[in-house]
Every structure is written in C-alpha cells, then in structure tokens.
C-alpha cells in the first residue's frame, strides 16, 4: 500500500518543472503526510470517504454532495458523521 501511494505521488510530480519539484526533504515530508492521511481513511467505506473528500477538498455543500453521489441529503449527513467519528477515533500510527 505504501509503495502504491508513493508511486502515485511520484507520477503526480513527474511533470513538474525542476523549479517546482520538491526537495528530498520536502519529498519525505509530503510522503509521510500522505501515509498519515491514508492511515486515517483506511477502513472507511468508499462513499463515506468520497463524501468527506468532496466536502473538505472540493468545498461542496452537503446538497451538492448528495447530487454528485446520487444519495439523499440525510445519507450525506450520515456519511459525514461516520467519517468524522472514524477519523477522530483512529489510533495514530
């Protein structure tokens, strides 16, 4: 899992201009953060994870998430509560 995550990160930065490429120290720090995020999301159902990411990364409202995922507003509220509960109770690595 760690190798797949690192490979996805390397693929994402491969086409950056040299001036924007992270230093070796930044690379390690970014990879560590990505691994921590992966650890937090491990075990979440895909729709729960997707709802959380749509809310936090894309800034979508719950009604917008409901439309995007094809579920009810109440389901999105349930997904978000489940995601937050999970994230807050996951043992830190």
PDB file of N, CA, C and O in Angstrom, residues 1 34-45 48-49 52-53 56-57 83 86-87 90:
ATOM      1  N   UNK A   1       0.824  -1.187   0.000  1.00  0.00           N
ATOM      2  CA  UNK A   1       0.000   0.000   0.000  1.00  0.00           C
ATOM      3  C   UNK A   1       0.872   1.256   0.000  1.00  0.00           C
ATOM      4  O   UNK A   1       0.588   2.220  -0.688  1.00  0.00           O
ATOM      5  N   UNK A  34       1.037  12.015   3.342  1.00  0.00           N
ATOM      6  CA  UNK A  34       0.146  11.175   2.539  1.00  0.00           C
ATOM      7  C   UNK A  34      -0.109   9.830   3.216  1.00  0.00           C
ATOM      8  O   UNK A  34      -1.237   9.326   3.217  1.00  0.00           O
ATOM      9  N   UNK A  35       0.910   9.260   3.814  1.00  0.00           N
ATOM     10  CA  UNK A  35       0.747   7.985   4.524  1.00  0.00           C
ATOM     11  C   UNK A  35      -0.146   8.153   5.752  1.00  0.00           C
ATOM     12  O   UNK A  35      -0.951   7.277   6.059  1.00  0.00           O
ATOM     13  N   UNK A  36      -0.024   9.276   6.442  1.00  0.00           N
ATOM     14  CA  UNK A  36      -0.885   9.532   7.597  1.00  0.00           C
ATOM     15  C   UNK A  36      -2.339   9.699   7.168  1.00  0.00           C
ATOM     16  O   UNK A  36      -3.254   9.185   7.823  1.00  0.00           O
ATOM     17  N   UNK A  37      -2.558  10.406   6.070  1.00  0.00           N
ATOM     18  CA  UNK A  37      -3.918  10.577   5.545  1.00  0.00           C
ATOM     19  C   UNK A  37      -4.483   9.225   5.137  1.00  0.00           C
ATOM     20  O   UNK A  37      -5.641   8.901   5.448  1.00  0.00           O
ATOM     21  N   UNK A  38      -3.679   8.430   4.458  1.00  0.00           N
ATOM     22  CA  UNK A  38      -4.113   7.092   4.054  1.00  0.00           C
ATOM     23  C   UNK A  38      -4.498   6.267   5.279  1.00  0.00           C
ATOM     24  O   UNK A  38      -5.514   5.582   5.277  1.00  0.00           O
ATOM     25  N   UNK A  39      -3.715   6.370   6.336  1.00  0.00           N
ATOM     26  CA  UNK A  39      -3.999   5.642   7.580  1.00  0.00           C
ATOM     27  C   UNK A  39      -5.344   6.092   8.161  1.00  0.00           C
ATOM     28  O   UNK A  39      -6.143   5.263   8.616  1.00  0.00           O
ATOM     29  N   UNK A  40      -5.607   7.398   8.145  1.00  0.00           N
ATOM     30  CA  UNK A  40      -6.863   7.914   8.685  1.00  0.00           C
ATOM     31  C   UNK A  40      -8.072   7.404   7.911  1.00  0.00           C
ATOM     32  O   UNK A  40      -9.117   7.134   8.484  1.00  0.00           O
ATOM     33  N   UNK A  41      -7.934   7.284   6.595  1.00  0.00           N
ATOM     34  CA  UNK A  41      -9.067   6.891   5.759  1.00  0.00           C
ATOM     35  C   UNK A  41      -9.236   5.388   5.616  1.00  0.00           C
ATOM     36  O   UNK A  41     -10.259   4.923   5.130  1.00  0.00           O
ATOM     37  N   UNK A  42      -8.233   4.631   6.028  1.00  0.00           N
ATOM     38  CA  UNK A  42      -8.313   3.176   5.899  1.00  0.00           C
ATOM     39  C   UNK A  42      -9.509   2.670   6.697  1.00  0.00           C
ATOM     40  O   UNK A  42      -9.724   3.051   7.834  1.00  0.00           O
ATOM     41  N   UNK A  43     -10.292   1.839   6.078  1.00  0.00           N
ATOM     42  CA  UNK A  43     -11.454   1.269   6.752  1.00  0.00           C
ATOM     43  C   UNK A  43     -12.747   2.007   6.482  1.00  0.00           C
ATOM     44  O   UNK A  43     -13.812   1.512   6.826  1.00  0.00           O
ATOM     45  N   UNK A  44     -12.670   3.201   5.906  1.00  0.00           N
ATOM     46  CA  UNK A  44     -13.903   3.914   5.560  1.00  0.00           C
ATOM     47  C   UNK A  44     -14.502   3.315   4.293  1.00  0.00           C
ATOM     48  O   UNK A  44     -13.784   2.965   3.361  1.00  0.00           O
ATOM     49  N   UNK A  45     -15.819   3.233   4.268  1.00  0.00           N
ATOM     50  CA  UNK A  45     -16.500   2.802   3.048  1.00  0.00           C
ATOM     51  C   UNK A  45     -16.241   3.846   1.961  1.00  0.00           C
ATOM     52  O   UNK A  45     -16.117   5.041   2.260  1.00  0.00           O
ATOM     53  N   UNK A  48     -18.429   6.976   1.984  1.00  0.00           N
ATOM     54  CA  UNK A  48     -18.166   7.814   3.163  1.00  0.00           C
ATOM     55  C   UNK A  48     -16.902   8.639   2.920  1.00  0.00           C
ATOM     56  O   UNK A  48     -16.878   9.852   3.137  1.00  0.00           O
ATOM     57  N   UNK A  49     -15.863   7.978   2.454  1.00  0.00           N
ATOM     58  CA  UNK A  49     -14.604   8.674   2.150  1.00  0.00           C
ATOM     59  C   UNK A  49     -14.828   9.729   1.066  1.00  0.00           C
ATOM     60  O   UNK A  49     -14.360  10.864   1.187  1.00  0.00           O
ATOM     61  N   UNK A  52     -16.653  12.806   2.376  1.00  0.00           N
ATOM     62  CA  UNK A  52     -15.751  13.624   3.194  1.00  0.00           C
ATOM     63  C   UNK A  52     -14.795  14.425   2.313  1.00  0.00           C
ATOM     64  O   UNK A  52     -14.596  15.628   2.518  1.00  0.00           O
ATOM     65  N   UNK A  53     -14.200  13.768   1.333  1.00  0.00           N
ATOM     66  CA  UNK A  53     -13.249  14.449   0.456  1.00  0.00           C
ATOM     67  C   UNK A  53     -13.930  15.520  -0.396  1.00  0.00           C
ATOM     68  O   UNK A  53     -13.367  16.595  -0.606  1.00  0.00           O
ATOM     69  N   UNK A  56     -14.434  18.442   2.105  1.00  0.00           N
ATOM     70  CA  UNK A  56     -13.235  19.110   2.625  1.00  0.00           C
ATOM     71  C   UNK A  56     -12.268  19.581   1.545  1.00  0.00           C
ATOM     72  O   UNK A  56     -11.640  20.624   1.702  1.00  0.00           O
ATOM     73  N   UNK A  57     -12.130  18.827   0.470  1.00  0.00           N
ATOM     74  CA  UNK A  57     -11.160  19.213  -0.563  1.00  0.00           C
ATOM     75  C   UNK A  57     -11.776  20.046  -1.675  1.00  0.00           C
ATOM     76  O   UNK A  57     -11.140  20.958  -2.199  1.00  0.00           O
ATOM     77  N   UNK A  83     -17.615   9.543   8.924  1.00  0.00           N
ATOM     78  CA  UNK A  83     -16.223   9.863   8.580  1.00  0.00           C
ATOM     79  C   UNK A  83     -15.538  10.599   9.725  1.00  0.00           C
ATOM     80  O   UNK A  83     -14.415  10.247  10.116  1.00  0.00           O
ATOM     81  N   UNK A  86     -14.934   8.276  12.660  1.00  0.00           N
ATOM     82  CA  UNK A  86     -13.830   7.357  12.343  1.00  0.00           C
ATOM     83  C   UNK A  86     -12.482   8.059  12.463  1.00  0.00           C
ATOM     84  O   UNK A  86     -11.567   7.553  13.106  1.00  0.00           O
ATOM     85  N   UNK A  87     -12.365   9.210  11.852  1.00  0.00           N
ATOM     86  CA  UNK A  87     -11.102   9.952  11.854  1.00  0.00           C
ATOM     87  C   UNK A  87     -10.678  10.326  13.273  1.00  0.00           C
ATOM     88  O   UNK A  87      -9.500  10.253  13.616  1.00  0.00           O
ATOM     89  N   UNK A  90      -9.523   6.900  15.162  1.00  0.00           N
ATOM     90  CA  UNK A  90      -8.470   6.041  14.618  1.00  0.00           C
ATOM     91  C   UNK A  90      -7.208   6.205  15.453  1.00  0.00           C
ATOM     92  O   UNK A  90      -6.789   7.334  15.711  1.00  0.00           O
TER      93      UNK A  90
END
